[in-house]
Amino acid sequence: MTQFMDVHHGMQGITNDQLMEAHKADLAIEKDEGVHFERAWADPESGVVYCLSEAPSAEAVQRIHERAGHKADEIHAVPLSV
């Protein structure tokens, strides 16, 4: 499977609890699409949230995010890491 980094914009003021709630919402349904969300990061000031996942496709990642109520603005494959 491929790793993906997705980006959400417009989440200014997001709290740690809200980030955890959003992550848990993804985790609760991720298996429906064969996705596993590994981590999430947020910058409350800029309103940018990043999520790292393993998935069969970017479309599968987006379907989970949409169902969980927070569609990604960008999804990037990350085929290489060190």
PDB file of C-alpha atoms in Angstrom:
ATOM      1  CA  MET A   1       0.000   0.000   0.000  1.00  0.00           C
ATOM      2  CA  THR A   2       0.998   3.581  -0.548  1.00  0.00           C
ATOM      3  CA  GLN A   3       1.349   6.283   2.066  1.00  0.00           C
ATOM      4  CA  PHE A   4      -0.595   9.504   1.557  1.00  0.00           C
ATOM      5  CA  MET A   5      -0.313  12.931   3.146  1.00  0.00           C
ATOM      6  CA  ASP A   6      -3.509  14.897   2.981  1.00  0.00           C
ATOM      7  CA  VAL A   7      -4.046  18.548   3.773  1.00  0.00           C
ATOM      8  CA  HIS A   8      -7.084  20.327   5.169  1.00  0.00           C
ATOM      9  CA  HIS A   9      -7.342  24.140   5.079  1.00  0.00           C
ATOM     10  CA  GLY A  10      -9.668  26.500   6.926  1.00  0.00           C
ATOM     11  CA  MET A  11      -9.438  24.887  10.356  1.00  0.00           C
ATOM     12  CA  GLN A  12      -8.246  27.966  12.253  1.00  0.00           C
ATOM     13  CA  GLY A  13      -8.549  27.604  16.004  1.00  0.00           C
ATOM     14  CA  ILE A  14      -8.735  23.799  15.960  1.00  0.00           C
ATOM     15  CA  THR A  15      -8.035  22.371  19.412  1.00  0.00           C
ATOM     16  CA  ASN A  16      -6.231  19.202  20.392  1.00  0.00           C
ATOM     17  CA  ASP A  17      -9.578  17.667  21.391  1.00  0.00           C
ATOM     18  CA  GLN A  18     -11.152  18.556  18.034  1.00  0.00           C
ATOM     19  CA  LEU A  19      -8.180  17.095  16.159  1.00  0.00           C
ATOM     20  CA  MET A  20      -8.483  13.900  18.207  1.00  0.00           C
ATOM     21  CA  GLU A  21     -12.241  13.718  17.512  1.00  0.00           C
ATOM     22  CA  ALA A  22     -11.675  14.070  13.767  1.00  0.00           C
ATOM     23  CA  HIS A  23      -8.929  11.436  13.831  1.00  0.00           C
ATOM     24  CA  LYS A  24     -11.152   9.033  15.801  1.00  0.00           C
ATOM     25  CA  ALA A  25     -13.976   9.580  13.296  1.00  0.00           C
ATOM     26  CA  ASP A  26     -11.619   8.469  10.512  1.00  0.00           C
ATOM     27  CA  LEU A  27     -10.369   5.490  12.513  1.00  0.00           C
ATOM     28  CA  ALA A  28     -13.920   4.302  13.215  1.00  0.00           C
ATOM     29  CA  ILE A  29     -14.636   3.726   9.502  1.00  0.00           C
ATOM     30  CA  GLU A  30     -11.207   3.428   7.862  1.00  0.00           C
ATOM     31  CA  LYS A  31     -11.439  -0.333   7.355  1.00  0.00           C
ATOM     32  CA  ASP A  32     -14.426   0.131   5.026  1.00  0.00           C
ATOM     33  CA  GLU A  33     -11.977   1.397   2.380  1.00  0.00           C
ATOM     34  CA  GLY A  34      -8.823  -0.489   3.430  1.00  0.00           C
ATOM     35  CA  VAL A  35      -7.272   2.722   4.782  1.00  0.00           C
ATOM     36  CA  HIS A  36      -5.242   3.215   7.956  1.00  0.00           C
ATOM     37  CA  PHE A  37      -4.784   6.733   9.307  1.00  0.00           C
ATOM     38  CA  GLU A  38      -1.459   6.791  11.136  1.00  0.00           C
ATOM     39  CA  ARG A  39      -1.124  10.348  12.460  1.00  0.00           C
ATOM     40  CA  ALA A  40      -2.500  13.849  12.251  1.00  0.00           C
ATOM     41  CA  TRP A  41      -0.908  17.242  12.873  1.00  0.00           C
ATOM     42  CA  ALA A  42      -2.488  20.685  13.076  1.00  0.00           C
ATOM     43  CA  ASP A  43      -1.499  24.337  13.169  1.00  0.00           C
ATOM     44  CA  PRO A  44      -4.434  26.148  14.805  1.00  0.00           C
ATOM     45  CA  GLU A  45      -3.077  29.551  13.795  1.00  0.00           C
ATOM     46  CA  SER A  46      -2.901  28.879  10.052  1.00  0.00           C
ATOM     47  CA  GLY A  47      -5.809  26.420  10.131  1.00  0.00           C
ATOM     48  CA  VAL A  48      -3.878  23.709   8.307  1.00  0.00           C
ATOM     49  CA  VAL A  49      -4.256  20.050   9.275  1.00  0.00           C
ATOM     50  CA  TYR A  50      -2.125  17.214   7.879  1.00  0.00           C
ATOM     51  CA  CYS A  51      -2.993  13.500   7.995  1.00  0.00           C
ATOM     52  CA  LEU A  52      -0.699  10.588   7.169  1.00  0.00           C
ATOM     53  CA  SER A  53      -2.303   7.349   6.040  1.00  0.00           C
ATOM     54  CA  GLU A  54      -1.708   4.091   4.234  1.00  0.00           C
ATOM     55  CA  ALA A  55      -4.312   3.321   1.615  1.00  0.00           C
ATOM     56  CA  PRO A  56      -4.974   1.622  -1.697  1.00  0.00           C
ATOM     57  CA  SER A  57      -5.673   5.011  -3.336  1.00  0.00           C
ATOM     58  CA  ALA A  58      -6.119   8.726  -2.745  1.00  0.00           C
ATOM     59  CA  GLU A  59      -9.798   8.260  -3.586  1.00  0.00           C
ATOM     60  CA  ALA A  60     -10.189   5.792  -0.708  1.00  0.00           C
ATOM     61  CA  VAL A  61      -8.630   8.324   1.676  1.00  0.00           C
ATOM     62  CA  GLN A  62     -11.001  11.031   0.446  1.00  0.00           C
ATOM     63  CA  ARG A  63     -14.075   8.808   0.787  1.00  0.00           C
ATOM     64  CA  ILE A  64     -13.263   8.170   4.454  1.00  0.00           C
ATOM     65  CA  HIS A  65     -12.602  11.843   5.144  1.00  0.00           C
ATOM     66  CA  GLU A  66     -15.843  12.846   3.416  1.00  0.00           C
ATOM     67  CA  ARG A  67     -17.881  10.327   5.398  1.00  0.00           C
ATOM     68  CA  ALA A  68     -16.215  11.493   8.624  1.00  0.00           C
ATOM     69  CA  GLY A  69     -17.202  15.072   7.795  1.00  0.00           C
ATOM     70  CA  HIS A  70     -13.887  16.681   6.868  1.00  0.00           C
ATOM     71  CA  LYS A  71     -13.067  16.433   3.162  1.00  0.00           C
ATOM     72  CA  ALA A  72      -9.387  16.904   2.341  1.00  0.00           C
ATOM     73  CA  ASP A  73      -8.368  19.838   0.163  1.00  0.00           C
ATOM     74  CA  GLU A  74      -5.252  18.059  -1.120  1.00  0.00           C
ATOM     75  CA  ILE A  75      -4.057  14.452  -1.102  1.00  0.00           C
ATOM     76  CA  HIS A  76      -0.473  13.609  -2.061  1.00  0.00           C
ATOM     77  CA  ALA A  77       1.054  10.177  -2.539  1.00  0.00           C
ATOM     78  CA  VAL A  78       4.266   9.748  -0.551  1.00  0.00           C
ATOM     79  CA  PRO A  79       5.970   6.757  -2.184  1.00  0.00           C
ATOM     80  CA  LEU A  80       9.450   7.467  -0.743  1.00  0.00           C
ATOM     81  CA  SER A  81      10.581   8.170   2.806  1.00  0.00           C
ATOM     82  CA  VAL A  82      13.798   8.015   4.793  1.00  0.00           C
TER      83      VAL A  82
END
